[in-house]
Coordinates of N, CA and C in Angstrom, one line a residue:
M5 N 99.2 78.0 100.5 CA 98.4 78.6 100.6 C 98.9 80.0 101.6
K6 N 98.0 81.1 101.2 CA 98.5 82.1 102.0 C 97.1 83.0 102.4
R7 N 97.2 84.0 103.3 CA 96.1 84.7 104.0 C 95.1 85.1 102.8
S8 N 95.5 85.7 101.7 CA 94.5 86.3 100.6 C 93.5 85.0 100.2
D9 N 94.0 83.9 100.2 CA 93.3 82.8 99.7 C 92.1 82.7 100.8
L10 N 92.0 83.2 101.7 CA 90.8 83.0 102.7 C 90.3 84.5 102.8
T11 N 89.1 84.8 102.1 CA 88.4 86.3 102.1 C 88.0 86.5 103.2
T12 N 87.6 88.0 103.6 CA 87.1 88.5 104.5 C 85.8 88.0 104.7
T13 N 85.0 87.9 103.5 CA 83.6 87.2 103.4 C 83.5 85.9 104.0
E14 N 84.5 85.1 103.6 CA 84.4 83.8 104.1 C 84.6 83.7 105.5
V15 N 85.5 84.3 106.3 CA 86.0 84.7 107.3 C 84.6 85.1 108.5
L16 N 83.8 86.0 108.0 CA 82.6 86.6 108.5 C 81.5 85.8 108.6
V17 N 81.2 85.0 107.4 CA 80.3 84.0 107.3 C 80.4 82.9 108.2
A18 N 81.7 82.6 108.3 CA 82.1 81.3 108.9 C 81.9 81.7 110.5
V19 N 82.2 82.7 111.1 CA 82.0 83.3 112.3 C 80.5 83.4 112.7
H20 N 79.9 84.0 111.7 CA 78.4 84.0 111.7 C 77.5 82.6 111.8
T21 N 78.0 81.8 111.0 CA 77.4 80.6 111.1 C 77.7 79.6 112.1
H22 N 79.1 79.4 112.3 CA 79.7 78.8 113.3 C 80.1 79.2 114.7
Q23 N 79.8 80.4 114.8 CA 80.1 81.2 116.0 C 81.5 80.9 116.5
F24 N 81.7 80.4 117.7 CA 83.0 80.0 118.3 C 83.7 78.9 117.9
R25 N 82.9 77.9 116.9 CA 83.5 76.9 116.4 C 84.3 77.2 114.8
A26 N 84.1 78.5 114.4 CA 84.7 78.9 113.1 C 86.1 78.6 112.8
F27 N 86.8 78.6 113.8 CA 88.2 78.4 113.7 C 88.3 76.6 113.1
E28 N 87.8 75.7 114.0 CA 87.8 74.3 113.6 C 87.1 74.1 112.0
H29 N 86.1 74.8 111.8 CA 85.4 75.0 110.6 C 86.4 75.2 109.5
L30 N 87.1 76.3 109.5 CA 87.8 76.7 108.7 C 89.1 76.0 108.3
T31 N 89.9 75.2 109.4 CA 90.8 74.5 109.5 C 90.5 73.4 108.5
E32 N 89.5 73.1 108.5 CA 89.4 71.6 107.5 C 89.5 71.8 106.3
T33 N 89.7 73.2 105.8 CA 90.0 73.7 104.4 C 91.5 74.5 104.5
Y34 N 91.8 75.2 105.4 CA 93.0 76.2 105.7 C 93.7 75.8 106.4
P35 N 95.1 76.0 106.1 CA 96.2 75.7 107.4 C 95.8 76.6 108.5
S36 N 95.8 76.1 109.9 CA 95.7 77.2 111.1 C 96.5 78.3 111.1
K37 N 97.6 78.6 110.4 CA 98.3 79.7 110.2 C 97.5 80.8 109.4
V38 N 97.2 80.2 108.5 CA 96.3 81.1 107.5 C 95.0 81.6 107.8
V39 N 94.2 81.0 108.8 CA 93.1 81.1 109.5 C 93.6 82.1 110.6
C40 N 94.6 82.0 111.2 CA 94.8 83.1 112.3 C 95.2 84.3 111.9
A41 N 96.0 84.5 110.8 CA 96.5 85.5 109.9 C 95.0 86.3 109.6
A42 N 94.1 85.2 109.1 CA 92.9 86.3 108.4 C 92.2 86.5 109.7
F43 N 92.1 85.8 110.7 CA 91.4 86.3 111.9 C 92.0 88.1 112.2
E44 N 93.3 87.9 112.4 CA 94.0 88.9 112.9 C 93.9 90.0 111.8
R45 N 93.7 89.8 110.4 CA 93.3 91.2 109.5 C 92.1 91.5 109.7
D46 N 91.1 90.9 110.2 CA 89.8 91.0 110.2 C 89.4 91.7 111.6
I47 N 90.5 91.4 112.4 CA 90.4 92.2 113.9 C 90.8 93.7 113.5
R48 N 92.0 93.7 112.8 CA 92.5 94.9 112.5 C 91.6 95.9 111.9
S49 N 90.8 95.2 111.0 CA 89.7 96.1 110.2 C 88.7 96.2 111.0
D50 N 88.5 95.9 112.2 CA 87.4 96.2 113.2 C 86.0 95.5 112.7
L51 N 86.2 94.3 112.0 CA 85.1 93.4 111.6 C 84.6 92.4 112.5
L52 N 86.1 92.0 113.3 CA 85.9 91.0 114.4 C 86.3 91.3 115.8
E53 N 86.2 90.4 116.8 CA 86.6 91.0 118.1 C 86.9 89.8 118.7
C54 N 87.9 89.6 119.7 CA 88.1 88.5 120.2 C 88.5 89.0 121.7
G55 N 88.5 88.0 122.7 CA 88.8 88.3 124.0 C 90.2 87.8 124.2
V56 N 90.6 86.7 125.1 CA 91.9 86.2 125.4 C 92.4 85.2 124.3
S57 N 91.6 84.6 123.5 CA 91.9 83.8 122.3 C 91.5 84.1 121.2
L58 N 92.6 84.2 120.2 CA 92.5 84.8 118.7 C 91.6 83.9 118.0
V59 N 91.7 82.6 118.3 CA 90.6 81.6 117.6 C 89.4 81.2 118.0
R60 N 88.7 82.3 119.0 CA 87.3 82.5 119.1 C 87.0 83.7 119.0
P61 N 86.9 84.1 117.8 CA 86.4 85.7 117.4 C 84.8 85.6 117.4
W62 N 84.5 86.9 117.4 CA 82.9 87.1 117.4 C 82.7 88.2 116.3
L63 N 81.5 88.3 115.8 CA 81.8 89.7 114.7 C 81.3 91.0 115.6
A64 N 82.1 91.8 115.1 CA 82.1 93.4 115.6 C 80.7 93.8 115.1
P65 N 80.0 94.8 115.4 CA 79.1 95.6 114.7 C 79.4 95.7 113.1
A66 N 80.6 96.2 112.8 CA 80.8 96.5 111.6 C 80.6 95.0 110.6
G67 N 81.3 94.1 111.4 CA 81.2 92.6 110.7 C 79.8 92.3 110.6
E68 N 78.8 92.5 111.3 CA 77.4 91.9 111.4 C 76.9 92.7 110.2
Q69 N 77.0 93.9 110.0 CA 76.6 95.0 108.9 C 77.2 94.3 107.6
Q70 N 78.3 93.9 107.4 CA 78.9 93.5 106.4 C 78.2 92.2 106.0
V71 N 78.0 91.3 106.9 CA 77.2 89.9 106.6 C 75.8 90.4 106.4
R72 N 75.2 91.1 106.8 CA 73.8 91.6 106.5 C 73.8 92.0 105.0
A73 N 75.0 92.8 104.6 CA 75.1 93.6 103.3 C 75.2 92.5 102.2
E74 N 75.8 91.4 102.8 CA 76.2 90.2 101.5 C 74.9 89.5 101.5
G75 N 73.8 89.6 102.4 CA 72.7 89.0 102.1 C 72.8 87.5 102.9
R76 N 73.5 87.3 103.9 CA 73.8 86.3 104.4 C 73.1 85.9 105.5
R77 N 72.0 87.0 106.0 CA 71.4 86.8 107.3 C 70.1 86.5 107.2

């Protein structure tokens, strides 16, 4: 499995729905390395933000807008 298998939309919806437990939710389906790489990708795209722990991200304003645009809110 590779990072591109986990889409940005899936990550954003998981963070929106599961908040700080999104990592655990996503690792039920994807390897932890893939989830971390996807989080890093979306942090670099300014869709997610994180503090001291990469595995506890939250939605950045741009990520919130994208989730709303997808009709997920």
